[in-house]
Tab-separated table of C-alpha atoms in Angstrom:
chain	number	residue	atom	x	y	z
A	172	PRO	CA	1.941	-20.947	31.365
A	173	GLU	CA	-1.729	-21.153	30.531
A	174	GLU	CA	-2.402	-17.551	31.610
A	175	ASP	CA	0.243	-16.324	29.132
A	176	GLN	CA	-1.375	-18.330	26.363
A	177	LEU	CA	-4.738	-16.817	27.240
A	178	ALA	CA	-3.242	-13.288	27.254
A	179	VAL	CA	-1.778	-13.802	23.778
A	180	LEU	CA	-5.036	-15.224	22.417
A	181	MET	CA	-7.028	-12.343	23.915
A	182	ALA	CA	-4.608	-9.800	22.435
A	183	ILE	CA	-4.918	-11.405	19.003
A	184	GLN	CA	-8.697	-11.255	19.326
A	185	ALA	CA	-8.573	-7.589	20.409
A	186	VAL	CA	-6.345	-6.393	17.570
A	187	PRO	CA	-8.351	-4.782	14.774
A	188	VAL	CA	-7.787	-6.752	11.563
A	189	GLY	CA	-9.040	-5.825	8.120
A	190	ILE	CA	-10.325	-2.538	6.769
A	191	HIS	CA	-10.245	0.280	9.295
A	192	ARG	CA	-11.301	3.134	7.023
A	193	MET	CA	-12.301	3.642	3.403
A	194	SER	CA	-11.150	6.660	1.408
A	195	PRO	CA	-13.600	9.549	1.591
A	196	ASP	CA	-12.357	10.784	-1.802
A	197	ILE	CA	-11.963	7.693	-4.017
A	198	ASP	CA	-14.802	5.168	-4.327
A	199	ASN	CA	-14.084	1.645	-3.080
A	200	LEU	CA	-10.502	2.449	-2.044
A	201	VAL	CA	-9.297	1.181	1.318
A	202	GLN	CA	-7.475	3.998	3.101
A	203	THR	CA	-6.301	2.295	6.304
A	204	SER	CA	-6.089	-1.373	7.265
A	205	ASN	CA	-4.254	-3.929	9.352
A	206	ASN	CA	-3.338	-7.511	8.604
A	207	LEU	CA	-2.170	-9.977	11.247
A	208	ALA	CA	0.265	-11.502	8.801
A	209	ARG	CA	2.251	-14.027	10.763
A	210	VAL	CA	2.504	-15.712	14.161
A	211	GLU	CA	5.900	-17.186	15.021
A	212	ILE	CA	6.966	-19.183	18.047
A	213	GLU	CA	10.684	-19.639	18.543
A	214	ASP	CA	12.686	-20.494	21.677
A	215	GLY	CA	9.672	-19.865	23.912
A	216	THR	CA	9.019	-16.435	22.420
A	217	ILE	CA	5.985	-15.581	20.349
A	218	GLY	CA	6.099	-12.980	17.606
A	219	LEU	CA	2.950	-11.509	16.105
A	220	HIS	CA	3.629	-9.652	12.869
A	221	CYS	CA	1.076	-7.114	11.681
A	222	LEU	CA	1.092	-5.091	8.489
A	223	CYS	CA	-0.597	-1.776	9.130
A	224	ARG	CA	-0.873	0.446	6.071
A	225	SER	CA	-2.586	3.648	5.044
A	226	SER	CA	-2.378	6.350	2.426
A	227	VAL	CA	-2.539	8.820	5.344
A	228	ASP	CA	0.479	8.550	7.652
A	229	SER	CA	-1.273	9.994	10.724
A	230	GLU	CA	-4.044	7.379	10.402
A	231	LYS	CA	-1.495	4.586	10.050
A	232	ASN	CA	0.315	5.795	13.167
A	233	ASP	CA	-2.934	6.061	15.154
A	234	HIS	CA	-4.001	2.590	14.031
A	235	ALA	CA	-0.584	1.122	14.891
A	236	ASN	CA	-0.782	2.725	18.341
A	237	SER	CA	-4.202	1.120	18.904
A	238	ILE	CA	-2.671	-2.232	18.024
A	239	ALA	CA	0.220	-1.595	20.420
A	240	CYS	CA	-2.277	-0.751	23.171
A	241	ALA	CA	-4.175	-4.018	22.640
A	242	PHE	CA	-0.923	-5.966	22.967
A	243	GLY	CA	0.205	-3.782	25.882
A	244	LEU	CA	-2.974	-4.496	27.859
A	245	ALA	CA	-2.057	-8.177	27.592
A	246	GLY	CA	1.435	-7.430	28.916
A	247	LEU	CA	3.072	-7.886	25.530
A	248	GLN	CA	5.796	-5.683	24.065
A	249	THR	CA	5.375	-3.997	20.700
A	250	GLU	CA	8.039	-3.086	18.178
A	251	PHE	CA	7.511	-1.250	14.883
A	252	SER	CA	9.729	-1.955	11.887
A	253	GLY	CA	9.662	-1.932	8.112
A	254	GLN	CA	7.220	0.948	7.892
A	255	TYR	CA	6.883	2.968	4.726
A	256	PRO	CA	5.056	6.229	4.094
A	257	GLY	CA	1.625	6.406	2.548
A	258	TRP	CA	0.716	8.112	-0.706
A	259	MET	CA	-2.622	9.717	-1.448
A	260	PRO	CA	-3.210	9.351	-5.204
A	261	ASN	CA	-4.718	12.275	-7.092
A	262	PRO	CA	-6.770	10.933	-10.027
A	263	SER	CA	-7.329	14.462	-11.371
A	264	SER	CA	-3.646	15.461	-11.413
A	265	ALA	CA	-1.879	16.844	-14.481
A	266	ILE	CA	0.365	13.778	-14.811
A	267	VAL	CA	-2.632	11.432	-14.796
A	268	ALA	CA	-4.299	13.548	-17.496
A	269	THR	CA	-1.117	13.454	-19.607
A	270	MET	CA	-0.767	9.689	-19.227
A	271	LYS	CA	-4.444	9.102	-20.075
A	272	GLU	CA	-4.173	11.288	-23.166
A	273	LEU	CA	-1.054	9.475	-24.373
A	274	TYR	CA	-2.621	6.058	-23.749
A	275	GLU	CA	-5.762	6.989	-25.681
A	276	GLU	CA	-3.698	8.308	-28.613
A	277	LYS	CA	-1.436	5.259	-28.675
A	278	TYR	CA	-3.982	2.462	-28.131
A	279	ASN	CA	-7.310	4.025	-29.237
A	280	GLU	CA	-8.957	3.146	-25.940
A	281	SER	CA	-9.278	4.634	-22.485
A	282	PRO	CA	-6.880	3.337	-19.849
A	283	ARG	CA	-8.148	1.768	-16.664
A	284	VAL	CA	-7.180	4.286	-13.966
A	285	ILE	CA	-7.396	2.826	-10.480
A	286	ALA	CA	-6.012	3.449	-7.034
A	287	CYS	CA	-4.880	0.517	-4.928
A	288	HIS	CA	-4.277	-0.061	-1.244
A	289	ALA	CA	-0.635	-1.065	-1.423
A	290	GLY	CA	2.816	0.129	-0.506
A	291	LEU	CA	4.138	1.983	-3.512
A	292	GLU	CA	7.411	3.751	-4.161
A	293	CYS	CA	5.397	6.949	-4.650
A	294	GLY	CA	5.045	7.176	-0.858
A	295	ILE	CA	8.815	7.231	-0.419
A	296	LEU	CA	9.347	9.701	-3.270
A	297	GLY	CA	6.501	11.906	-2.044
A	298	THR	CA	8.095	12.170	1.387
A	299	ASN	CA	11.247	13.635	-0.158
A	300	TYR	CA	9.507	15.603	-2.924
A	301	PRO	CA	6.077	16.594	-1.546
A	302	GLU	CA	5.219	18.885	-4.477
A	303	MET	CA	5.948	16.236	-7.125
A	304	ASP	CA	2.995	15.146	-9.242
A	305	MET	CA	3.183	11.337	-9.404
A	306	VAL	CA	1.579	8.352	-11.041
A	307	SER	CA	2.343	4.661	-10.607
A	308	PHE	CA	1.965	2.293	-13.548
A	309	GLY	CA	3.500	-0.835	-14.949
A	310	PRO	CA	2.968	-4.163	-16.683
A	311	ASN	CA	0.201	-6.562	-15.650
A	312	ILE	CA	1.229	-8.400	-12.492
A	313	ARG	CA	-0.793	-10.981	-10.566
A	314	GLY	CA	-0.183	-12.255	-7.040
A	315	ALA	CA	2.384	-9.574	-6.200
A	316	HIS	CA	4.749	-10.385	-3.325
A	317	SER	CA	3.566	-13.980	-3.110
A	318	PRO	CA	4.896	-17.323	-4.336
A	319	ASP	CA	2.320	-17.040	-7.140
A	320	GLU	CA	3.615	-13.686	-8.425
A	321	CYS	CA	3.761	-13.560	-12.207
A	322	VAL	CA	3.879	-10.963	-14.965
A	323	GLN	CA	2.057	-11.015	-18.277
A	324	ILE	CA	5.085	-11.002	-20.596
A	325	SER	CA	3.249	-9.340	-23.484
A	326	SER	CA	2.376	-6.389	-21.231
A	327	VAL	CA	6.057	-5.694	-20.432
A	328	GLN	CA	6.878	-4.560	-23.985
A	329	LYS	CA	3.681	-2.494	-24.137
A	330	PHE	CA	4.572	-0.861	-20.800
A	331	TRP	CA	8.154	-0.141	-21.921
A	332	GLU	CA	7.074	1.533	-25.169
A	333	PHE	CA	4.451	3.582	-23.327
A	334	PHE	CA	6.996	4.576	-20.682
A	335	LEU	CA	9.497	5.821	-23.284
A	336	GLU	CA	6.840	7.907	-25.034
A	337	ALA	CA	5.647	9.308	-21.706
A	338	LEU	CA	9.184	10.418	-20.873
A	339	GLN	CA	9.333	12.314	-24.157
A	340	ARG	CA	6.016	14.048	-23.511
A	341	ILE	CA	6.232	14.907	-19.827
A	342	PRO	CA	9.047	17.507	-20.019
A	343	ASN	CA	6.758	19.592	-22.241
A	344	GLN	CA	4.229	19.944	-19.434
A	345	PRO	CA	4.155	23.160	-17.364
């Protein structure tokens, strides 16, 4: 019915989409956001798929609950699935310092150290090992998780060699 269509459209309009909060600690880093990723209609049922992410789990949960409330006010049910924990990077950690030092020695240039607003395995590992000092790095990838995803082949060998040397150096750290 038309009133159901209007309720769905109003709920979509009410859901916060985009950046919700920037990191107070790392310049230009999104901390919490939501993306209305997909709308599906199948057998008379509509599914609205959002991707809510944050490096701070409590913020992600609060933001997801706000989204659920917007849908709930329109009489729509909400289900959460496929969630993964956040990870707050620490650019001044010992492991980052070790990796920067190794990179500078090996390549005679400073590495580009950045934080990104993405779901990384570090969030899962950090949940199980909260005291672990972590860094995420890898070859040059463009268009991750899209049909356009590709890797710069020459960066894979460079990454692998760097990784092996890092493994040799890290056990010597306190």
